[in-house]
Coordinates of C-alpha atoms in Angstrom, one line a residue:
M1 CA -9.9 14.0 -3.8
N2 CA -7.3 11.4 -3.0
E3 CA -6.1 13.2 0.1
L4 CA -9.6 13.7 1.4
R5 CA -10.1 9.9 1.3
N6 CA -7.0 9.4 3.3
T7 CA -8.9 10.7 6.3
R8 CA -10.5 7.4 6.8
T9 CA -8.4 5.7 9.6
D10 CA -8.6 4.6 13.2
S11 CA -9.0 8.3 14.3
P12 CA -10.7 10.1 11.5
R13 CA -11.3 13.3 13.4
I14 CA -7.7 13.7 14.3
R15 CA -6.7 12.9 10.7
R16 CA -9.1 15.4 9.3
S17 CA -7.6 18.1 11.6
L18 CA -4.1 17.1 10.5
L19 CA -5.1 17.2 6.9
V20 CA -6.4 20.7 7.2
I21 CA -3.1 21.8 9.0
F22 CA -0.9 20.0 6.4
S23 CA -2.8 21.5 3.5
G24 CA -2.5 25.0 5.0
M25 CA 1.2 24.5 5.2
G26 CA 1.5 23.0 1.8
I27 CA 2.7 19.6 3.1
E28 CA 1.7 16.4 1.3
F29 CA -0.5 14.4 3.7
R30 CA 1.2 11.0 3.6
N31 CA 4.7 12.6 3.9
G32 CA 3.5 14.7 6.8
M33 CA 2.0 11.7 8.6
H34 CA 5.2 9.7 8.2
A35 CA 7.2 12.6 9.6
L36 CA 4.8 12.9 12.5
R37 CA 5.0 9.2 13.2
T38 CA 8.8 9.2 13.1
T39 CA 9.1 12.3 15.3
F40 CA 6.7 10.8 17.8
A41 CA 8.8 7.7 18.0
C42 CA 12.0 9.8 18.6
L43 CA 10.2 11.7 21.3
I44 CA 9.3 8.5 23.2
A45 CA 12.9 7.4 22.9
I46 CA 14.3 10.6 24.2
C47 CA 11.9 10.6 27.2
I48 CA 12.7 7.0 28.1
T49 CA 16.5 7.3 27.8
R50 CA 16.6 10.7 29.7
L51 CA 14.2 9.5 32.4
F52 CA 16.3 6.3 33.1
D53 CA 19.7 7.9 32.2
I54 CA 20.4 5.1 29.7
P55 CA 24.0 5.2 28.4
H56 CA 24.8 5.4 24.7
S57 CA 21.2 6.3 24.0
S58 CA 22.0 7.8 20.6
W59 CA 21.7 4.2 19.2
T60 CA 18.0 4.2 20.0
I61 CA 17.5 7.3 17.9
V62 CA 19.7 6.0 15.2
T63 CA 17.7 2.7 15.1
I64 CA 14.4 4.6 14.8
V65 CA 15.6 7.0 12.1
V66 CA 17.4 4.4 10.0
V67 CA 14.5 1.9 10.1
M68 CA 11.5 4.2 9.9
G69 CA 13.0 6.8 7.7
P70 CA 12.9 5.1 4.2
A71 CA 10.2 2.6 5.1
S72 CA 6.6 3.4 4.2
Y73 CA 4.1 0.6 5.1
F74 CA 4.0 -0.7 8.6
R75 CA 4.8 -4.4 7.7
T76 CA 7.8 -3.2 5.8
T77 CA 8.9 -1.2 8.9
L78 CA 8.4 -4.1 11.3
S79 CA 10.3 -6.4 9.0
K80 CA 13.2 -4.0 8.8
A81 CA 13.2 -3.4 12.6
S82 CA 13.2 -7.2 13.2
Q83 CA 16.1 -7.6 10.8
R84 CA 18.1 -4.9 12.6
L85 CA 17.5 -6.5 15.9
I86 CA 18.5 -10.0 14.7
G87 CA 21.5 -8.6 12.9
T88 CA 22.7 -6.7 15.9
L89 CA 22.3 -9.7 18.3
V90 CA 24.0 -12.1 15.9
G91 CA 26.9 -9.7 15.3
A92 CA 27.2 -9.0 19.1
F93 CA 27.3 -12.7 20.0
A94 CA 29.9 -13.4 17.2
G95 CA 32.0 -10.5 18.4
V96 CA 31.9 -11.8 22.0
F97 CA 32.9 -15.2 20.7
L98 CA 36.0 -13.7 19.2
H99 CA 36.9 -12.2 22.5
L100 CA 37.2 -15.7 23.9
I101 CA 40.3 -16.2 21.8
P102 CA 43.5 -15.4 23.7
V103 CA 44.9 -11.9 22.8
E104 CA 48.2 -13.3 21.7
K105 CA 46.6 -15.4 18.9
T106 CA 46.1 -12.4 16.6
I107 CA 46.3 -14.5 13.4
T108 CA 43.6 -16.9 14.5
H109 CA 41.5 -13.9 15.6
G110 CA 41.9 -12.2 12.2
I111 CA 41.1 -15.4 10.2
L112 CA 38.0 -16.1 12.2
L113 CA 36.9 -12.4 11.9
L114 CA 37.3 -12.6 8.1
L115 CA 35.5 -15.9 8.0
L116 CA 32.5 -14.5 10.0
L117 CA 32.4 -11.4 7.8
G118 CA 32.5 -13.6 4.7
I119 CA 29.5 -15.6 6.0
A120 CA 27.6 -12.4 6.7
S121 CA 28.5 -11.1 3.2
Y122 CA 27.0 -14.2 1.6
F123 CA 23.6 -13.1 2.7
F124 CA 24.0 -9.5 1.5
W125 CA 22.0 -10.3 -1.6
S126 CA 19.3 -12.4 0.1
R127 CA 15.9 -11.3 1.5
Y128 CA 17.7 -10.9 4.9
S129 CA 20.3 -8.6 3.5
Y130 CA 19.7 -5.8 6.1
A131 CA 20.1 -8.3 9.0
A132 CA 23.4 -9.6 7.4
I133 CA 24.7 -6.1 7.0
L134 CA 23.9 -5.1 10.6
A135 CA 25.5 -8.4 11.8
A136 CA 28.7 -7.6 9.9
V137 CA 28.8 -4.0 11.1
T138 CA 28.2 -5.0 14.8
L139 CA 30.7 -7.8 14.5
A140 CA 33.4 -5.3 13.3
I141 CA 32.6 -2.9 16.1
V142 CA 32.6 -5.4 18.9
S143 CA 35.7 -7.2 17.7
D144 CA 37.7 -4.0 17.8
V145 CA 36.9 -3.1 21.5
Q146 CA 38.9 -4.2 24.5
L147 CA 37.5 -7.1 26.5
G148 CA 36.8 -4.8 29.5
D149 CA 34.8 -2.4 27.3
L150 CA 32.1 -4.9 26.3
S151 CA 29.6 -2.9 28.4
V152 CA 29.5 -0.6 25.3
T153 CA 28.3 -3.5 23.3
E154 CA 25.7 -4.5 25.9
W155 CA 24.2 -1.0 25.9
R156 CA 24.2 -0.8 22.2
V157 CA 22.2 -4.1 21.9
F158 CA 19.9 -2.8 24.7
N159 CA 19.3 0.5 22.8
V160 CA 18.6 -1.4 19.6
I161 CA 16.1 -3.5 21.4
L162 CA 14.5 -0.4 22.9
G163 CA 14.4 1.4 19.5
T164 CA 12.9 -1.7 17.9
S165 CA 10.1 -1.9 20.5
I166 CA 9.3 1.8 20.0
I167 CA 9.2 1.3 16.2
W168 CA 6.8 -1.6 16.6
F169 CA 4.5 0.4 18.8
C170 CA 4.5 3.5 16.7
S171 CA 4.2 1.7 13.4
R172 CA 1.4 -0.5 14.7
F173 CA -0.7 2.1 16.6
V174 CA 0.3 5.7 15.7
F175 CA -1.7 6.2 12.4
P176 CA -0.3 3.0 10.8
E177 CA 0.3 3.3 7.0
R178 CA -1.1 0.1 5.5
A179 CA -0.5 -0.8 1.9
L180 CA -3.9 -2.5 1.8
S181 CA -5.7 0.7 2.9
H182 CA -3.7 2.6 0.3
F183 CA -4.6 0.0 -2.3
Q184 CA -8.3 0.4 -1.5
L185 CA -8.1 4.2 -1.9
M186 CA -6.5 3.8 -5.3
I187 CA -9.3 1.5 -6.3
S188 CA -11.8 4.0 -5.1
E189 CA -10.1 6.7 -7.2
F190 CA -10.0 4.4 -10.2
L191 CA -13.7 3.6 -9.9
Q192 CA -14.6 7.3 -9.4
L193 CA -12.7 8.2 -12.6
V194 CA -14.4 5.4 -14.5
A195 CA -17.8 6.5 -13.3
D196 CA -17.2 10.2 -14.1
Y197 CA -15.9 9.4 -17.6
Y198 CA -18.7 7.0 -18.2
L199 CA -21.2 9.8 -17.3
L200 CA -19.3 12.2 -19.6
H201 CA -19.7 9.6 -22.4
L202 CA -23.4 9.3 -21.8
F203 CA -23.8 13.0 -22.5
D204 CA -21.8 12.7 -25.7
S205 CA -18.4 14.2 -25.6
Q206 CA -17.2 12.9 -28.9
D207 CA -16.0 16.4 -29.9
K208 CA -13.5 16.4 -27.0
H209 CA -11.0 13.8 -28.1
E210 CA -8.0 15.4 -26.4
K211 CA -9.7 15.4 -23.0
V212 CA -10.8 11.8 -23.5
D213 CA -7.2 10.7 -24.2
L214 CA -6.1 12.4 -21.0
N215 CA -8.7 10.6 -19.0
I216 CA -7.6 7.2 -20.3
D217 CA -4.0 8.1 -19.4
L218 CA -5.1 8.9 -15.8
L219 CA -6.7 5.5 -15.5
S220 CA -3.6 3.8 -16.8
Q221 CA -1.4 5.8 -14.3
N222 CA -3.7 4.8 -11.5
L223 CA -3.3 1.1 -12.4
A224 CA 0.5 1.6 -12.6
Q225 CA 0.5 3.0 -9.1
Q226 CA -1.5 0.0 -7.9
H227 CA 1.0 -2.4 -9.5
A228 CA 3.9 -0.5 -7.8
I229 CA 2.6 -1.4 -4.3
L230 CA 1.3 -4.8 -5.2
A231 CA 4.1 -6.7 -3.4
H232 CA 3.3 -4.7 -0.2
V233 CA -0.4 -5.4 -0.5
K234 CA 0.1 -9.1 -0.9
S235 CA 2.5 -9.3 2.1
E236 CA -0.3 -7.7 4.2
S237 CA -3.0 -9.9 2.9
R238 CA -1.4 -13.3 2.3
Q239 CA -4.7 -15.1 2.4
Q240 CA -6.1 -12.8 -0.2
T241 CA -3.3 -12.7 -2.8
D242 CA -5.4 -14.3 -5.5
T243 CA -8.2 -11.9 -4.8
V244 CA -5.9 -8.9 -5.1
S245 CA -4.6 -10.2 -8.5
E246 CA -8.2 -10.8 -9.7
I247 CA -9.1 -7.2 -8.7
L248 CA -6.3 -5.9 -10.9
T249 CA -7.4 -8.1 -13.8
L250 CA -10.9 -6.8 -13.5
E251 CA -9.7 -3.2 -13.4
H252 CA -7.7 -3.8 -16.6
R253 CA -10.9 -5.1 -18.2
L254 CA -12.8 -2.1 -17.1
L255 CA -10.1 0.1 -18.6
G256 CA -10.5 -1.6 -21.9
L257 CA -14.3 -1.3 -21.9
V258 CA -14.2 2.3 -20.9
E259 CA -11.6 3.1 -23.6
S260 CA -13.8 1.5 -26.2
L261 CA -16.9 3.5 -25.0
L262 CA -15.0 6.8 -24.9
T263 CA -13.0 6.6 -28.1
D264 CA -15.4 5.0 -30.6
K265 CA -18.5 6.6 -32.3
W266 CA -21.8 5.2 -31.1
S267 CA -25.4 5.7 -32.0
H268 CA -27.3 7.3 -29.1
S269 CA -30.8 6.7 -30.5
I270 CA -31.1 3.5 -28.3
P271 CA -34.3 3.8 -26.2
N272 CA -33.9 3.8 -22.4
M273 CA -30.1 3.6 -22.7
L274 CA -29.5 7.0 -20.9
E275 CA -31.6 5.9 -17.9
L276 CA -29.9 2.5 -17.7
G277 CA -26.5 4.2 -18.1
R278 CA -27.3 6.5 -15.2
Q279 CA -28.1 3.5 -13.0
L280 CA -24.8 2.0 -13.9
F281 CA -23.0 5.3 -13.2
D282 CA -24.7 5.4 -9.7
A283 CA -23.6 1.8 -9.0
M284 CA -19.9 2.7 -9.8
N285 CA -20.1 5.9 -7.9
I286 CA -21.5 4.2 -4.8
L287 CA -18.9 1.4 -5.0
S288 CA -16.2 4.0 -5.2
L289 CA -17.4 5.6 -2.0
E290 CA -17.9 2.3 -0.2
I291 CA -14.4 1.0 -0.9
A292 CA -13.0 4.3 0.4
E293 CA -14.9 3.7 3.6
G294 CA -14.0 0.0 3.8
D295 CA -17.6 -1.3 3.8
V296 CA -18.7 -2.7 0.4
S297 CA -22.1 -4.0 -0.4
Q298 CA -22.8 -6.5 -3.2
Y299 CA -23.8 -4.9 -6.5
T300 CA -26.3 -7.0 -8.4
S301 CA -25.8 -6.2 -12.1
F302 CA -28.7 -5.7 -14.4
D303 CA -28.7 -7.5 -17.7
F304 CA -28.6 -4.9 -20.5
L305 CA -29.3 -7.8 -23.0
D306 CA -32.7 -8.4 -21.4
Y307 CA -33.8 -4.9 -22.4
Y308 CA -32.8 -5.3 -26.0
E309 CA -33.4 -9.0 -26.7
D310 CA -35.4 -8.1 -29.8
F311 CA -32.7 -5.9 -31.2
D312 CA -32.1 -6.1 -34.9
L313 CA -28.7 -7.7 -35.2
S314 CA -28.2 -5.8 -38.5
H315 CA -27.6 -2.7 -36.4
L316 CA -24.1 -3.8 -35.5
N317 CA -23.1 -0.4 -34.0
Q318 CA -26.0 -0.4 -31.6
C319 CA -25.6 -4.1 -30.7
S320 CA -21.9 -3.6 -29.9
Y321 CA -22.7 -0.6 -27.7
V322 CA -25.3 -2.6 -25.7
W323 CA -22.9 -5.5 -25.3
L324 CA -20.1 -3.2 -24.0
N325 CA -22.5 -1.7 -21.4
H326 CA -23.6 -5.2 -20.5
Q327 CA -20.0 -6.3 -19.9
L328 CA -19.2 -3.2 -17.9
S329 CA -22.1 -3.9 -15.6
Q330 CA -21.0 -7.6 -15.2
Q331 CA -17.4 -6.6 -14.4
I332 CA -18.6 -4.1 -11.8
S333 CA -20.7 -6.8 -10.1
Q334 CA -17.7 -9.2 -10.0
L335 CA -15.5 -6.4 -8.7
S336 CA -17.9 -5.5 -5.8
N337 CA -17.8 -9.2 -4.7
L338 CA -14.0 -9.2 -4.6
L339 CA -13.8 -5.9 -2.8
Q340 CA -16.1 -7.3 -0.1
K341 CA -13.5 -9.9 0.6
I342 CA -10.5 -7.6 1.0
C343 CA -12.6 -5.1 3.1
Y344 CA -13.6 -7.9 5.4
H345 CA -10.0 -9.0 6.0
S346 CA -8.7 -5.4 6.3
N347 CA -11.1 -4.5 9.1
Y348 CA -9.3 -6.1 11.9

């Protein structure tokens, strides 16, 4: 189910075809797409460097593989590519500065080299650690070459710039992997699970406690996966960080409500409850499909309490059951409103 929903992208037909191919080969879809994106970037680099006979072109491939290899979401990739470019330029300029010192002043040269390396090391534990490491590495390489061999440094910087440009293009336009899109798919799966288990509850599965416990675990695992990519999601939707946090809060509330409905004993002699419950199931199911497609409509909750305003409060079990369903409907309505916001900002 999750892989099928991943077909929603800029080029859905191409993605569907690739999904069929990857599935037939036993390749996980996201891993296959990442490998395809990286390979395509390397192909562009090889074509450009061979066509124009660019010296030391291996640095272009190295830049692409090192930056795109461990990175997943496109903003992470672009950030890392930018740091590599900045670090290389700073290290190269610092190395050229050292070459301005007369050759005979080796002690001065060594002291300044250590000082510059120390400054770069200071930032190893900062948010710009990758740029600092590349600056230190480039500085060490450039400072060790002869003054007449600086052309090697120039071509290395050029190849890093070329590799960074290719990374930017491929990460942005060749099936970009966005954390926000992945987040939406996780929400879709979460809502589908909630809807399915709510329907299971409506048909009374109280004799299947082991399966119910497994279902609740699946919901918890889904939320844990959403929290794992939360930092990436917020970096892509900086104007919607509060909305993203509110969505997760509502999902935790939904988990608690569904857990209460699934694990407790309830009286099912309440009139019209099955019909109302099916309407709520349909609303959750539709919302799940809409968030997967990136186009969410507002769900107007219906008030369960209006149907049972004359309920005898002495029937505590039935009153509690109606209240839980009422709260579930209210939370779904609030969630649909928040999902509308993130879908609007993700469709750019």
